[in-house]
Amino acid sequence: MTATLIDGKAVALRLRATVASRVAALPFQPGLAVVLVGDDPASAVYVRNKDRAAAKAGIAARTLHLPADTSEATLLATVAALNADPSVDGILVQLPLPPQIRAQSVIAAIDPAKDVDGFHPVNVGHLHDGRPTLVPCTPLGVMHLLAEAGVSLRGTRALVLGRSAIVGKPMAALLTNADVTVTVAHSRTRDLAAECRRAEVLIAAVGRPEMVRGDWVADGAVVIDVGINRLADGRLVGDCATAECAAHAAAITPVPGGVGPMTIACLLDNTVRAAVARRGQPAG
Ligand code: NAP
């Protein structure tokens, strides 16, 4: 079997075009505030990309760049000001934060209605309750990709490899809500390869370059590779050995060009949803 490649770039471009046309039809301009603390180069690139993508979609994006020695109290005051600002519909605090700031305190301080990352405990609770509001962008992007690839999820068996709050856990909740039978695997899972081989849908979010080998993949499975790992030679690879896995899978996402582009597209989508929900326009 040779897998179909799921083209995340194309799906993300379509979603971004849909978001842009929704924004153009709104009687107001949605606003997104991104807070960056410190000088982590990777975070700076992510924030710049988010800013550009938002502007292209017609969203008023602004970045607040705070120094690396910012105190937790100062960041909390910044978040409070953004919560109170009626022109701001979405607030995103770029992670990771410097060690003097507790990420959980900052996330909990964001108005849940403006929490476009979907990390606030209230939004996490709604997701796990089966009544999702604002959902974390990367797993939401995976659900879009599965839908666009025509994968019929109901009743299937999925394995989510990784249990982070950003990817693995919300991914498992979204799949459960979609009537999938979900197993979550992690670093303490015994016989990981056998667990993976049982899956009809295999989602890898582990942060280990090419850990998932071809013989871990059941024939005909759908493989979604969330991993983004940079090798010493500069190459970007996923958590799956793509060519090997593609020999067994029915469909697979490439890295780069798979899940990655969906994350920003879903952030824009979340921003418009938050804006419409707050300002009382139909969600469309
Ligand atoms: P994370 O917070 O480091 O979580 C990794 C998860 O993998 C943990 O649950 C960990 O288990 C598990 N794990 C680690 N080593 C393992 C092993 N040898 N065997 C089995 N499980 C193992 O990472 P993350 O934030 O979820 O990100 C995962 C990957 O997705 C990374 O490559 C990241 O760059 C990528 N990512 C991509 C996007 C995107 O936009 N496409 C967004 C976010 C993340 P324990 O819980 O037991 O420690």
PDB file of C-alpha atoms and ligand atoms in Angstrom, residues 46 137-139 161-168 184-189 192 204-209 211 216 225-229 237-239 258-264, ligand 1:
ATOM      1  CA  TYR A  46       5.937  31.765  15.584  1.00  0.00           C
ATOM      2  CA  CYS A 137      -5.517  24.949  17.697  1.00  0.00           C
ATOM      3  CA  THR A 138      -3.267  21.985  16.844  1.00  0.00           C
ATOM      4  CA  PRO A 139      -5.709  19.174  17.697  1.00  0.00           C
ATOM      5  CA  LEU A 161       0.745   9.020  21.165  1.00  0.00           C
ATOM      6  CA  GLY A 162       1.489  11.798  23.692  1.00  0.00           C
ATOM      7  CA  ARG A 163      -0.557  13.236  26.568  1.00  0.00           C
ATOM      8  CA  SER A 164       0.418  16.907  26.705  1.00  0.00           C
ATOM      9  CA  ALA A 165      -2.194  19.519  27.591  1.00  0.00           C
ATOM     10  CA  ILE A 166      -1.493  21.257  24.269  1.00  0.00           C
ATOM     11  CA  VAL A 167      -1.877  18.314  21.891  1.00  0.00           C
ATOM     12  CA  GLY A 168      -2.395  14.785  23.258  1.00  0.00           C
ATOM     13  CA  VAL A 184      -3.711   7.509  24.937  1.00  0.00           C
ATOM     14  CA  ALA A 185      -0.085   6.330  25.035  1.00  0.00           C
ATOM     15  CA  HIS A 186       2.887   7.997  26.712  1.00  0.00           C
ATOM     16  CA  SER A 187       6.387   7.377  27.981  1.00  0.00           C
ATOM     17  CA  ARG A 188       5.185   4.741  30.484  1.00  0.00           C
ATOM     18  CA  THR A 189       3.145   2.753  27.957  1.00  0.00           C
ATOM     19  CA  LEU A 192       4.033   0.886  22.329  1.00  0.00           C
ATOM     20  CA  ALA A 204       1.780  10.956  16.911  1.00  0.00           C
ATOM     21  CA  ALA A 205       2.534  13.961  19.152  1.00  0.00           C
ATOM     22  CA  VAL A 206       5.595  12.869  21.027  1.00  0.00           C
ATOM     23  CA  GLY A 207       8.479  15.120  19.943  1.00  0.00           C
ATOM     24  CA  ARG A 208      10.853  12.230  19.083  1.00  0.00           C
ATOM     25  CA  PRO A 209      12.233  12.311  15.532  1.00  0.00           C
ATOM     26  CA  MET A 211      10.122   7.286  16.440  1.00  0.00           C
ATOM     27  CA  TRP A 216       4.120   0.059  14.013  1.00  0.00           C
ATOM     28  CA  ASP A 225       2.145  13.235  12.394  1.00  0.00           C
ATOM     29  CA  VAL A 226       2.006  16.252  14.709  1.00  0.00           C
ATOM     30  CA  GLY A 227       5.720  16.164  15.525  1.00  0.00           C
ATOM     31  CA  ILE A 228       8.086  18.884  14.371  1.00  0.00           C
ATOM     32  CA  ASN A 229      11.706  18.020  15.117  1.00  0.00           C
ATOM     33  CA  VAL A 237      11.190  15.665  10.467  1.00  0.00           C
ATOM     34  CA  GLY A 238       8.095  14.453  12.242  1.00  0.00           C
ATOM     35  CA  ASP A 239       7.560  11.818  14.913  1.00  0.00           C
ATOM     36  CA  GLY A 258       0.895  18.547   7.262  1.00  0.00           C
ATOM     37  CA  VAL A 259      -0.412  19.552  10.674  1.00  0.00           C
ATOM     38  CA  GLY A 260       1.914  22.571  11.050  1.00  0.00           C
ATOM     39  CA  PRO A 261       0.070  24.989   8.736  1.00  0.00           C
ATOM     40  CA  MET A 262      -3.267  24.046  10.319  1.00  0.00           C
ATOM     41  CA  THR A 263      -2.342  25.433  13.731  1.00  0.00           C
ATOM     42  CA  ILE A 264      -2.222  29.067  12.614  1.00  0.00           C
TER      43      ILE A 264
HETATM   44  P1  NAP B   1       5.397  17.343  25.076  1.00  0.00           P
HETATM   45  O1  NAP B   1       4.661  18.284  25.951  1.00  0.00           O
HETATM   46  O2  NAP B   1       6.866  17.163  25.242  1.00  0.00           O
HETATM   47  O3  NAP B   1       4.699  15.902  25.245  1.00  0.00           O
HETATM   48  C1  NAP B   1       5.245  14.766  24.650  1.00  0.00           C
HETATM   49  C2  NAP B   1       4.430  13.553  25.015  1.00  0.00           C
HETATM   50  O4  NAP B   1       5.076  12.426  24.424  1.00  0.00           O
HETATM   51  C3  NAP B   1       4.374  13.284  26.529  1.00  0.00           C
HETATM   52  O5  NAP B   1       3.067  12.869  26.877  1.00  0.00           O
HETATM   53  C4  NAP B   1       5.385  12.156  26.737  1.00  0.00           C
HETATM   54  O6  NAP B   1       5.022  11.217  27.726  1.00  0.00           O
HETATM   55  C5  NAP B   1       5.329  11.446  25.411  1.00  0.00           C
HETATM   56  N1  NAP B   1       6.612  10.764  25.146  1.00  0.00           N
HETATM   57  C6  NAP B   1       7.844  11.313  25.144  1.00  0.00           C
HETATM   58  N2  NAP B   1       8.775  10.372  24.854  1.00  0.00           N
HETATM   59  C7  NAP B   1       8.087   9.222  24.665  1.00  0.00           C
HETATM   60  C8  NAP B   1       8.471   7.905  24.334  1.00  0.00           C
HETATM   61  N3  NAP B   1       9.757   7.575  24.123  1.00  0.00           N
HETATM   62  N4  NAP B   1       7.521   6.968  24.229  1.00  0.00           N
HETATM   63  C9  NAP B   1       6.232   7.271  24.420  1.00  0.00           C
HETATM   64  N5  NAP B   1       5.795   8.507  24.712  1.00  0.00           N
HETATM   65  C10 NAP B   1       6.725   9.469  24.847  1.00  0.00           C
HETATM   66  O7  NAP B   1       5.182  17.676  23.536  1.00  0.00           O
HETATM   67  P2  NAP B   1       3.951  18.397  22.776  1.00  0.00           P
HETATM   68  O8  NAP B   1       3.925  19.846  23.095  1.00  0.00           O
HETATM   69  O9  NAP B   1       2.714  17.603  22.941  1.00  0.00           O
HETATM   70  O10 NAP B   1       4.474  18.254  21.277  1.00  0.00           O
HETATM   71  C11 NAP B   1       4.666  16.992  20.664  1.00  0.00           C
HETATM   72  C12 NAP B   1       5.244  17.190  19.280  1.00  0.00           C
HETATM   73  O11 NAP B   1       4.315  17.946  18.502  1.00  0.00           O
HETATM   74  C13 NAP B   1       6.549  17.998  19.241  1.00  0.00           C
HETATM   75  O12 NAP B   1       7.351  17.508  18.182  1.00  0.00           O
HETATM   76  C14 NAP B   1       6.096  19.413  18.923  1.00  0.00           C
HETATM   77  O13 NAP B   1       7.088  20.171  18.254  1.00  0.00           O
HETATM   78  C15 NAP B   1       4.940  19.123  18.011  1.00  0.00           C
HETATM   79  N6  NAP B   1       3.928  20.198  17.966  1.00  0.00           N
HETATM   80  C16 NAP B   1       3.532  20.612  16.752  1.00  0.00           C
HETATM   81  C17 NAP B   1       2.579  21.606  16.657  1.00  0.00           C
HETATM   82  C18 NAP B   1       2.125  22.037  15.306  1.00  0.00           C
HETATM   83  O14 NAP B   1       1.724  23.162  15.116  1.00  0.00           O
HETATM   84  N7  NAP B   1       2.138  21.155  14.310  1.00  0.00           N
HETATM   85  C19 NAP B   1       2.037  22.183  17.795  1.00  0.00           C
HETATM   86  C20 NAP B   1       2.434  21.708  19.049  1.00  0.00           C
HETATM   87  C21 NAP B   1       3.387  20.692  19.123  1.00  0.00           C
HETATM   88  P3  NAP B   1       4.945  11.578  29.313  1.00  0.00           P
HETATM   89  O15 NAP B   1       3.690  12.366  29.472  1.00  0.00           O
HETATM   90  O16 NAP B   1       4.897  10.250  29.954  1.00  0.00           O
HETATM   91  O17 NAP B   1       6.183  12.364  29.606  1.00  0.00           O
END
